[in-house]
């Protein structure tokens, strides 16, 4: 048997596994004080290397390994690269939190768990069989539960961990139940063989609904979103940003590939289902976001509504939709990580302040952070010169060109609502007076690097049109 | 020989007993047990479909083996988190997990 494909088509996975092993061994054997200090820079450099290796579209045509269990397409390289870049920025922002007394001895665990979830997402993206997909999904969500409950002595963290793991278990149970009926009706679980045997019989439609609700939990779409706000609020802020960006982006991409490639025969059914879910996600999340005072909860609801926007690309089901989905995830990553970077660094330097009222008058004491937050919020809201406008534009165009005119109109109306609550934060920072705002401080170097990277992404990604063209060149064959 | 439908009835009952338990139980461990019922019903489904409909292949059996292994890993993590909650607040009733709402 020919195993050479493992080293070409699976090269990014192998590099990531190597980095996990390095992190494990370093954590085990490098115990000196200077070695511990070097741990964080080392991991950041390695993670950047993983991002570059993943993004490099090296095997320029697709292929499969392990008899079709694992597939590779050039577009996977783009998505994996974006996810790895997001994980790299999260690692950059994690240093201050990980240097705290109660977490310092668990630093290595954080790296290993984070990279394991990333590896799970890689396998989920590359899956060519429902078994591989399921294993990847679980590899992405079980270590994530450990990360959410990482602050062992904080009650909220444990509570968030319990809510997350029980919802995740329940969701994967539902999803497996759906998959079992696919197996019963089709007799195979390979993505390449399934489309021919899926006819859209009632049993298969029921199976698809179960499957979709399982995956909807991971993307936190509205009927399945109830864990999101609590988990986001209780988890450590670094983990929250990772959860809101990287795992959501991976799940959205996988949902689109599976729906389009495996269930084309049931397009009418899943489009009807997605229609309802999108309207609910965007509207309900926007309305709930307005009444939040805790910024982490606020961004939880914001991320639910952003997930609804991402689903607009999925419902179109075209190559154009795929391009705009990847583009949206890329820009959402930059903007959301910038916002969470600010939240995280303010929280660390002010003794745990994450309420919106604490941000009153932030501009007077920390003008740079306030401006970064503002740019990120403008991008999330979709104000023209920033990247968020272009990503929203492409997503709307993708759905519009497939004839979902009313849906796009509802989404547009909701953009106005979302602009209102994003601007509430801006108002708090710039206009609302405050007797004792968060005192001025200087963030550590790696957080500053990450914020500069994110802001560069927010400003440049939309204006430099070659980024979009670059993604488009790879999704063409979809 | 017992027909396939009987197995499917058992697995469906298990599935919905699990869902009912997950929603109504007020103890974290009982909720975990309910989820395990759901996962077990899935295992039964896979094995039955494989045995009765596609006896010449092994895909369903393998899926069951992997699903059992992974659900064991998930349960281990869930129990670790529940133990941590117990250490923090000395009980595992859901009604005490109310710091964060709405």
Coordinates of C-alpha atoms in Angstrom, one line a residue:
Chain A
X1 CA 0.0 0.0 0.0
X2 CA 1.2 3.5 -0.8
X3 CA 1.5 5.6 2.3
X4 CA 3.4 8.6 0.7
X5 CA 0.1 10.5 0.6
X6 CA 0.3 10.8 4.4
X7 CA 3.3 13.1 4.1
X8 CA 1.9 15.3 1.3
X9 CA -1.8 15.6 1.9
X10 CA -1.6 15.4 5.7
X11 CA 1.5 17.5 6.1
X12 CA -0.1 20.3 8.1
X13 CA -1.6 17.7 10.5
X14 CA 1.8 16.1 11.0
X15 CA 3.5 19.4 11.7
X16 CA 0.8 20.2 14.2
X17 CA 1.2 16.9 16.0
X18 CA 4.9 17.5 16.0
X19 CA 4.4 20.8 17.7
X20 CA 2.0 19.2 20.3
X21 CA 4.7 16.6 21.1
X22 CA 7.4 19.4 21.4
X23 CA 5.1 21.3 23.8
X24 CA 4.5 18.2 25.9
X25 CA 8.2 17.3 26.1
X26 CA 9.2 20.9 26.8
X27 CA 6.6 21.2 29.6
X28 CA 7.9 17.9 31.1
X29 CA 11.7 18.5 31.0
X30 CA 12.4 22.2 30.8
X31 CA 11.8 23.1 34.4
X32 CA 14.4 25.8 34.9
X33 CA 13.3 29.4 35.4
X34 CA 14.8 30.7 32.2
X35 CA 13.4 27.8 30.2
X36 CA 9.9 28.5 31.6
X37 CA 10.3 32.1 30.5
X38 CA 11.2 31.0 27.0
X39 CA 8.2 28.7 26.7
X40 CA 5.7 31.3 25.6
X41 CA 7.9 32.8 22.8
X42 CA 8.8 29.3 21.6
X43 CA 5.2 28.3 21.3
X44 CA 4.2 31.5 19.5
X45 CA 7.0 31.0 17.0
X46 CA 6.0 27.3 16.5
X47 CA 2.4 28.3 16.1
X48 CA 3.3 30.9 13.5
X49 CA 5.3 28.1 11.7
X50 CA 2.2 25.9 11.8
X51 CA 0.1 28.7 10.3
X52 CA 2.5 29.3 7.5
X53 CA 2.9 25.6 6.7
X54 CA -0.9 25.1 6.7
X55 CA -1.6 28.1 4.6
X56 CA 1.0 27.2 2.0
X57 CA -1.0 25.6 -0.8
X58 CA 1.6 23.0 -1.5
X59 CA 0.0 19.9 -2.9
X60 CA -1.7 22.0 -5.6
X61 CA -4.3 19.4 -6.4
X62 CA -6.6 17.4 -4.1
X63 CA -6.2 13.8 -3.0
X64 CA -7.1 11.3 -0.4
X65 CA -5.4 9.2 2.2
X66 CA -6.5 6.0 4.1
X67 CA -8.8 4.8 1.5
X68 CA -10.9 8.0 1.3
X69 CA -11.2 8.6 5.1
X70 CA -9.2 11.7 4.9
X71 CA -9.3 14.0 1.9
X72 CA -7.4 17.1 0.9
X73 CA -8.4 20.0 -1.3
X74 CA -6.4 23.2 -1.8
X75 CA -9.2 25.1 -0.3
X76 CA -8.7 23.2 3.0
X77 CA -5.2 24.7 3.1
X78 CA -6.7 28.2 3.2
X79 CA -9.2 27.4 5.9
X80 CA -6.6 25.5 8.0
X81 CA -4.2 28.5 7.6
X82 CA -6.9 30.9 8.8
X83 CA -7.7 28.8 11.8
X84 CA -4.0 28.4 12.7
X85 CA -3.5 32.1 12.3
X86 CA -6.4 32.7 14.7
X87 CA -4.9 30.2 17.2
X88 CA -1.6 32.0 16.9
X89 CA -3.1 35.3 17.8
X90 CA -5.0 33.8 20.7
X91 CA -1.7 32.3 22.0
X92 CA -0.1 35.8 21.7
X93 CA -2.8 37.2 23.9
X94 CA -2.7 34.5 26.5
X95 CA 0.7 35.4 28.1
X96 CA -0.5 37.6 31.0
X97 CA -3.3 35.3 32.0
X98 CA -1.0 32.3 31.9
X99 CA 1.7 34.1 34.0
X100 CA -0.8 34.5 36.9
X101 CA 0.0 32.5 40.0
X102 CA -2.8 30.0 39.8
X103 CA -2.3 29.2 36.2
X104 CA 1.4 29.5 35.8
X105 CA 2.1 25.8 36.5
X106 CA -0.6 24.8 34.0
X107 CA 0.9 26.8 31.1
X108 CA 2.0 23.7 29.2
X109 CA -1.5 22.1 29.5
X110 CA -3.1 25.2 28.0
X111 CA -0.8 24.9 24.9
X112 CA -1.4 21.2 24.5
X113 CA -5.2 21.5 24.9
X114 CA -5.5 24.4 22.5
X115 CA -3.4 22.7 19.9
X116 CA -5.3 19.4 20.3
X117 CA -8.6 21.2 19.6
X118 CA -7.0 22.8 16.5
X119 CA -5.9 19.3 15.4
X120 CA -9.4 18.1 15.8
X121 CA -10.7 20.9 13.6
X122 CA -8.0 20.0 11.0
X123 CA -9.3 16.4 10.9
X124 CA -12.9 17.6 10.8
X125 CA -12.2 19.8 7.8
X126 CA -10.3 17.0 6.0
X127 CA -12.8 14.3 6.8
X128 CA -14.0 12.1 4.0
X129 CA -16.2 9.8 6.1
X130 CA -18.6 10.5 8.9
X131 CA -16.5 8.5 11.4
X132 CA -13.5 10.8 10.7
X133 CA -15.7 13.8 11.0
X134 CA -17.1 12.6 14.3
X135 CA -13.7 11.9 15.7
X136 CA -12.4 15.3 14.6
X137 CA -15.5 17.0 16.1
X138 CA -15.0 15.3 19.5
X139 CA -11.3 16.0 19.4
X140 CA -12.2 19.6 19.0
X141 CA -14.8 19.8 21.7
X142 CA -13.5 17.6 24.5
X143 CA -10.3 19.5 25.2
X144 CA -12.3 22.6 24.7
X145 CA -14.4 21.7 27.7
X146 CA -11.2 21.3 29.7
X147 CA -10.1 24.8 28.5
X148 CA -13.4 26.3 29.5
X149 CA -13.1 24.9 33.0
X150 CA -9.4 25.9 33.1
X151 CA -9.6 28.4 36.1
X152 CA -10.2 25.6 38.6
X153 CA -10.8 27.8 41.6
X154 CA -13.2 30.1 40.0
X155 CA -16.8 29.1 40.4
X156 CA -18.0 30.6 37.1
X157 CA -15.4 28.7 35.1
X158 CA -16.5 25.4 36.5
X159 CA -20.2 26.3 35.9
X160 CA -19.4 27.3 32.3
X161 CA -17.5 24.0 31.8
X162 CA -20.4 21.9 33.1
X163 CA -22.8 23.7 30.8
X164 CA -20.5 23.3 27.9
X165 CA -19.7 19.7 28.2
X166 CA -23.3 18.6 28.9
X167 CA -24.6 20.5 25.9
X168 CA -21.7 19.2 23.7
X169 CA -22.4 15.6 24.8
X170 CA -26.1 16.0 24.1
X171 CA -25.5 17.6 20.8
X172 CA -23.1 14.8 19.7
X173 CA -25.7 12.3 20.8
X174 CA -28.3 13.8 18.6
X175 CA -25.9 14.1 15.7
X176 CA -24.8 10.5 16.0
X177 CA -28.5 9.4 16.0
X178 CA -28.9 11.2 12.7
X179 CA -25.8 9.7 11.3
X180 CA -27.0 6.2 12.3
X181 CA -30.1 6.6 10.1
X182 CA -28.0 7.7 7.2
X183 CA -26.1 4.5 7.6
X184 CA -29.3 2.5 7.8
X185 CA -30.8 4.0 4.7
X186 CA -27.7 4.5 2.5
X187 CA -25.4 1.6 3.6
X188 CA -22.3 3.7 3.6
X189 CA -20.8 6.7 5.3
X190 CA -18.2 7.9 2.8
X191 CA -18.9 11.4 1.7
X192 CA -18.0 10.4 -1.9
X193 CA -20.5 7.5 -2.0
X194 CA -23.4 9.1 -0.1
X195 CA -24.8 11.6 -2.7
X196 CA -25.8 8.8 -5.0
X197 CA -27.7 7.0 -2.3
X198 CA -29.5 9.9 -0.7
X199 CA -32.9 10.3 -2.2
X200 CA -34.6 12.6 0.3
X201 CA -36.9 10.0 1.8
X202 CA -38.6 11.1 5.1
X203 CA -36.3 9.0 7.2
X204 CA -33.3 10.7 5.7
X205 CA -34.8 14.1 6.2
X206 CA -35.3 13.3 9.8
X207 CA -31.7 12.1 10.0
X208 CA -30.5 15.3 8.4
X209 CA -32.4 17.4 10.9
X210 CA -30.8 15.5 13.8
X211 CA -27.4 15.9 12.2
X212 CA -27.9 19.6 11.6
X213 CA -29.1 20.2 15.2
X214 CA -25.9 18.5 16.4
X215 CA -23.7 20.7 14.3
X216 CA -25.9 23.8 15.1
X217 CA -24.9 23.4 18.8
X218 CA -21.2 23.8 17.8
X219 CA -21.9 26.9 15.7
X220 CA -24.4 28.1 18.3
X221 CA -27.3 28.9 16.0
X222 CA -30.4 30.1 17.6
X223 CA -32.6 27.2 18.7
X224 CA -29.4 25.6 19.9
X225 CA -27.6 28.6 21.4
X226 CA -28.5 28.5 25.0
X227 CA -25.1 27.3 26.3
X228 CA -23.3 30.0 24.4
X229 CA -23.7 33.1 26.6
X230 CA -23.1 31.3 29.9
X231 CA -20.0 29.5 28.6
X232 CA -18.6 32.6 27.0
X233 CA -19.0 34.6 30.2
X234 CA -17.6 32.0 32.5
X235 CA -14.7 30.8 30.5
X236 CA -11.3 32.5 30.8
X237 CA -11.3 35.4 28.3
X238 CA -8.6 33.9 26.2
X239 CA -10.5 30.7 25.8
X240 CA -13.7 32.7 25.0
X241 CA -12.0 34.4 22.1
X242 CA -10.7 31.0 20.8
X243 CA -14.2 29.5 21.2
X244 CA -15.9 32.4 19.4
X245 CA -13.6 32.5 16.4
X246 CA -11.7 29.4 15.7
X247 CA -14.1 26.6 16.6
X248 CA -17.0 28.5 15.1
X249 CA -15.2 29.1 11.8
X250 CA -14.2 25.4 11.5
X251 CA -17.7 24.2 12.2
X252 CA -19.3 26.6 9.7
X253 CA -16.9 25.6 6.9
X254 CA -17.6 21.9 7.6
X255 CA -21.3 22.4 7.7
X256 CA -21.2 24.0 4.3
X257 CA -19.0 21.3 2.7
X258 CA -21.2 18.5 4.0
X259 CA -24.5 20.1 3.1
X260 CA -23.4 21.0 -0.4
X261 CA -21.4 17.9 -1.2
X262 CA -23.2 15.2 0.6
X263 CA -26.8 16.3 0.6
X264 CA -27.4 17.9 -2.8
X265 CA -30.5 15.8 -3.2
X266 CA -32.1 17.4 -0.1
X267 CA -31.2 21.0 -1.0
X268 CA -34.7 22.2 -0.8
X269 CA -35.2 20.7 2.7
X270 CA -32.0 22.0 4.2
X271 CA -32.4 25.4 2.6
X272 CA -35.9 25.7 4.2
X273 CA -34.4 24.7 7.5
X274 CA -31.5 27.1 7.3
X275 CA -33.9 29.9 6.3
X276 CA -35.7 29.7 9.6
X277 CA -32.5 29.2 11.6
X278 CA -30.9 32.3 10.0
X279 CA -33.8 34.6 10.6
X280 CA -34.0 33.4 14.2
X281 CA -30.3 33.5 14.9
X282 CA -29.8 37.0 13.6
X283 CA -32.9 38.5 15.1
X284 CA -33.0 36.8 18.5
X285 CA -29.3 37.3 19.1
X286 CA -29.4 40.9 18.2
X287 CA -32.3 41.6 20.5
X288 CA -30.6 39.8 23.4
X289 CA -27.3 41.5 22.8
X290 CA -28.9 44.9 23.4
X291 CA -29.7 44.1 27.0
X292 CA -26.3 42.8 28.0
X293 CA -24.0 44.6 30.4
X294 CA -21.2 42.1 30.6
X295 CA -19.0 42.5 27.6
X296 CA -18.2 38.8 27.3
X297 CA -21.9 38.0 27.2
X298 CA -22.4 40.8 24.8
X299 CA -19.9 39.4 22.4
X300 CA -21.4 35.9 22.9
X301 CA -24.7 37.2 21.5
X302 CA -22.8 39.2 18.8
X303 CA -21.1 36.0 17.8
X304 CA -24.4 34.2 17.5
X305 CA -25.7 36.8 15.2
X306 CA -22.5 36.7 13.2
X307 CA -22.9 32.9 12.9
X308 CA -26.3 33.7 11.4
X309 CA -24.7 35.9 8.8
X310 CA -22.2 33.1 8.0
X311 CA -25.1 30.8 7.4
X312 CA -26.2 33.2 4.6
X313 CA -23.2 31.9 2.7
X314 CA -24.1 28.3 3.4
X315 CA -27.7 28.7 2.2
X316 CA -26.5 29.9 -1.2
X317 CA -24.6 26.7 -1.7
X318 CA -22.4 27.9 -4.5
X319 CA -18.7 28.4 -5.0
X320 CA -19.2 32.1 -4.6
X321 CA -20.9 31.4 -1.3
X322 CA -17.9 29.3 -0.2
X323 CA -15.5 32.1 -1.1
X324 CA -17.5 34.6 0.8
X325 CA -17.8 32.3 3.8
X326 CA -14.0 31.8 4.0
X327 CA -13.5 35.6 3.5
X328 CA -16.1 36.3 6.2
X329 CA -14.5 33.9 8.7
X330 CA -11.1 35.5 8.0
X331 CA -12.3 39.0 8.6
X332 CA -14.5 38.0 11.6
X333 CA -11.3 36.4 13.1
X334 CA -9.4 39.6 12.8
X335 CA -12.1 41.8 14.2
X336 CA -13.3 39.6 17.0
X337 CA -9.8 38.8 18.2
X338 CA -9.0 42.5 18.3
X339 CA -12.0 43.1 20.5
X340 CA -11.3 40.2 22.7
X341 CA -7.6 41.2 22.9
X342 CA -8.7 44.6 24.3
X343 CA -11.2 42.9 26.7
X344 CA -8.6 40.5 27.9
X345 CA -5.8 43.0 28.5
X346 CA -8.2 45.4 30.3
X347 CA -9.4 42.6 32.4
X348 CA -5.9 41.5 33.4
X349 CA -4.7 45.0 34.2
X350 CA -7.7 46.3 36.1
X351 CA -8.5 43.3 38.3
X352 CA -11.2 41.5 36.3
X353 CA -13.3 44.4 35.0
X354 CA -15.5 43.2 32.1
X355 CA -18.7 45.2 32.5
X356 CA -19.6 47.8 29.9
X357 CA -19.8 50.4 32.6
X358 CA -16.2 49.8 33.5
X359 CA -15.3 51.0 30.0
X360 CA -16.8 54.4 30.5
X361 CA -14.2 57.0 29.8
X362 CA -11.6 54.4 28.6
X363 CA -10.6 56.8 25.8
X364 CA -9.2 59.4 28.3
X365 CA -6.9 56.9 30.0
X366 CA -6.1 54.3 27.3
X367 CA -6.8 56.0 23.9
X368 CA -5.0 53.4 21.8
X369 CA -7.0 50.5 23.3
X370 CA -10.2 52.5 22.9
X371 CA -9.5 53.1 19.2
X372 CA -8.6 49.5 18.5
X373 CA -11.9 48.4 20.1
X374 CA -13.8 51.0 18.1
X375 CA -12.2 49.8 14.8
X376 CA -13.0 46.2 15.6
X377 CA -16.6 47.1 16.5
X378 CA -17.0 49.1 13.3
X379 CA -15.7 46.1 11.3
X380 CA -18.1 43.8 13.1
X381 CA -21.0 46.2 12.4
X382 CA -20.0 46.5 8.8
X383 CA -19.1 50.2 8.4
X384 CA -17.7 50.8 4.9
X385 CA -14.0 51.5 4.9
X386 CA -13.3 48.5 7.2
X387 CA -13.1 44.9 6.2
X388 CA -16.4 43.9 7.8
X389 CA -18.3 45.9 5.2
X390 CA -16.8 43.9 2.3
X391 CA -17.3 40.5 3.9
X392 CA -20.9 41.3 4.7
X393 CA -21.3 42.6 1.2
X394 CA -20.1 39.4 -0.4
X395 CA -22.2 37.3 1.9
X396 CA -25.3 39.2 1.0
X397 CA -24.4 39.1 -2.7
X398 CA -24.0 35.3 -2.5
X399 CA -27.4 34.8 -0.9
X400 CA -29.1 37.4 -3.1
X401 CA -27.8 35.8 -6.4
X402 CA -29.5 32.5 -5.4
X403 CA -32.8 34.3 -5.0
X404 CA -33.1 34.8 -1.2
X405 CA -34.2 38.4 -1.5
X406 CA -36.5 38.6 1.6
X407 CA -33.9 36.8 3.7
X408 CA -31.2 39.3 2.7
X409 CA -33.5 42.2 3.4
X410 CA -34.2 40.8 7.0
X411 CA -30.4 40.5 7.5
X412 CA -29.9 44.0 6.3
X413 CA -32.4 45.3 8.7
X414 CA -30.7 43.4 11.5
X415 CA -27.4 45.0 10.6
X416 CA -28.9 48.3 11.7
X417 CA -29.9 46.9 15.0
X418 CA -26.4 45.4 15.5
X419 CA -24.9 48.8 14.6
X420 CA -26.9 50.2 17.5
X421 CA -25.5 47.9 20.1
X422 CA -22.0 48.0 18.8
X423 CA -22.1 51.7 19.1
X424 CA -23.3 51.5 22.7
X425 CA -19.8 50.2 23.6
X426 CA -18.2 53.0 21.5
X427 CA -20.4 55.5 23.3
X428 CA -19.3 54.2 26.7
X429 CA -15.6 54.5 25.8
X430 CA -15.7 57.9 24.2
X431 CA -18.7 59.9 25.5
X432 CA -20.0 58.7 28.8
X433 CA -18.2 60.5 31.6
X434 CA -16.7 58.5 34.5
X435 CA -15.2 59.6 37.8
X436 CA -12.6 56.8 38.0
X437 CA -12.0 55.0 34.7
X438 CA -9.7 52.1 34.2
X439 CA -6.2 53.6 35.0
X440 CA -3.7 53.9 32.2
X441 CA -1.5 50.9 31.7
X442 CA 0.9 49.4 29.1
X443 CA 0.1 46.0 27.8
X444 CA 2.8 43.3 27.4
X445 CA 4.7 43.0 24.1
X446 CA 3.0 39.9 22.7
X447 CA -0.5 41.4 23.3
X448 CA 0.6 44.6 21.5
X449 CA 1.9 42.5 18.5
X450 CA -1.4 40.6 18.3
X451 CA -3.5 43.8 18.4
X452 CA -1.4 45.4 15.7
X453 CA -1.8 42.3 13.5
X454 CA -5.6 42.2 14.1
X455 CA -6.0 45.9 13.3
X456 CA -3.9 45.5 10.2
X457 CA -6.2 42.7 9.2
X458 CA -9.3 44.8 9.9
X459 CA -8.1 47.7 7.8
X460 CA -6.2 46.0 5.0
X461 CA -8.1 42.7 4.3
X462 CA -11.0 44.5 2.8
X463 CA -9.1 47.0 0.8
X464 CA -6.5 44.6 -0.6
X465 CA -8.6 42.9 -3.1
X466 CA -6.0 40.2 -3.9
X467 CA -7.0 38.5 -0.7
X468 CA -10.5 37.8 -1.9
X469 CA -9.2 36.8 -5.4
X470 CA -6.7 34.5 -3.8
X471 CA -9.4 32.7 -1.9
X472 CA -11.6 32.7 -4.9
X473 CA -8.9 30.9 -7.0
X474 CA -9.1 27.9 -4.7
X475 CA -12.9 27.6 -4.2
X476 CA -13.6 27.5 -7.9
X477 CA -13.7 23.8 -8.3
X478 CA -16.2 23.3 -5.5
Chain B
X1 CA -34.8 -14.9 14.8
X2 CA -35.8 -11.6 16.4
X3 CA -36.7 -9.0 13.7
X4 CA -34.9 -5.7 13.2
X5 CA -37.9 -3.6 14.2
X6 CA -37.8 -4.8 17.8
X7 CA -34.2 -3.7 18.2
X8 CA -35.1 -0.3 16.7
X9 CA -38.0 0.1 19.1
X10 CA -35.7 -0.5 22.0
X11 CA -33.2 2.0 20.7
X12 CA -35.8 4.6 20.0
X13 CA -37.2 4.2 23.5
X14 CA -33.7 4.6 24.9
X15 CA -33.1 7.7 22.9
X16 CA -36.2 9.5 24.0
X17 CA -35.9 8.3 27.6
X18 CA -32.4 9.9 27.5
X19 CA -33.7 13.2 26.1
X20 CA -36.5 13.3 28.6
X21 CA -34.1 12.6 31.4
X22 CA -31.6 15.2 30.2
X23 CA -34.3 17.8 30.3
X24 CA -36.1 16.9 33.5
X25 CA -33.3 15.7 35.8
X26 CA -31.9 18.2 38.3
X27 CA -28.7 16.5 39.2
X28 CA -25.6 16.8 37.0
X29 CA -24.7 13.1 37.3
X30 CA -28.3 12.0 36.4
X31 CA -28.1 14.3 33.4
X32 CA -24.8 12.7 32.4
X33 CA -26.4 9.2 32.7
X34 CA -29.3 10.3 30.5
X35 CA -26.8 11.5 27.8
X36 CA -25.1 8.1 28.0
X37 CA -28.5 6.5 27.3
X38 CA -28.7 8.5 24.1
X39 CA -25.2 7.4 23.0
X40 CA -26.0 3.8 23.8
X41 CA -29.2 4.0 21.7
X42 CA -27.0 5.2 18.8
X43 CA -24.6 2.2 19.3
X44 CA -27.6 -0.2 19.1
X45 CA -28.8 1.5 15.9
X46 CA -25.4 1.1 14.2
X47 CA -25.0 -2.5 15.1
X48 CA -28.5 -3.5 14.2
X49 CA -28.3 -1.8 10.8
X50 CA -25.0 -3.4 10.1
X51 CA -26.1 -6.8 11.2
X52 CA -29.5 -6.9 9.4
X53 CA -29.1 -4.7 6.3
X54 CA -25.4 -4.8 5.3
X55 CA -24.0 -8.0 6.8
X56 CA -21.2 -8.2 4.3
X57 CA -19.4 -5.1 5.6
X58 CA -18.2 -3.9 9.0
X59 CA -18.6 -0.1 8.9
X60 CA -21.3 0.1 11.5
X61 CA -19.5 -2.1 14.0
X62 CA -16.4 0.0 13.7
X63 CA -18.4 3.2 14.1
X64 CA -19.9 1.7 17.3
X65 CA -16.5 0.8 18.7
X66 CA -15.2 4.4 18.1
X67 CA -18.4 5.9 19.5
X68 CA -18.0 3.9 22.7
X69 CA -14.4 4.9 23.1
X70 CA -15.1 8.6 22.4
X71 CA -18.1 8.7 24.7
X72 CA -16.0 7.2 27.5
X73 CA -13.5 10.0 27.0
X74 CA -16.2 12.6 27.1
X75 CA -17.7 11.1 30.2
X76 CA -14.3 11.2 31.9
X77 CA -14.0 14.9 31.2
X78 CA -17.6 15.6 32.3
X79 CA -17.1 13.8 35.6
X80 CA -13.8 15.7 36.2
X81 CA -15.7 18.9 35.7
X82 CA -18.6 17.7 38.0
X83 CA -16.0 16.8 40.7
X84 CA -14.6 20.3 40.4
X85 CA -18.0 21.8 40.8
X86 CA -18.6 19.6 43.9
X87 CA -15.3 20.9 45.4
X88 CA -16.4 24.4 44.8
X89 CA -19.9 24.3 46.1
X90 CA -20.3 21.0 48.0
X91 CA -23.2 19.7 45.8
X92 CA -24.0 19.0 42.2
X93 CA -27.6 20.2 41.9
X94 CA -28.4 22.1 38.7
X95 CA -30.3 24.8 40.7
X96 CA -27.0 26.0 42.1
X97 CA -25.5 26.7 38.7
X98 CA -27.2 30.0 38.5
X99 CA -24.5 32.6 38.7
X100 CA -24.8 33.3 35.0
X101 CA -28.3 33.7 33.5
X102 CA -29.9 35.5 30.6

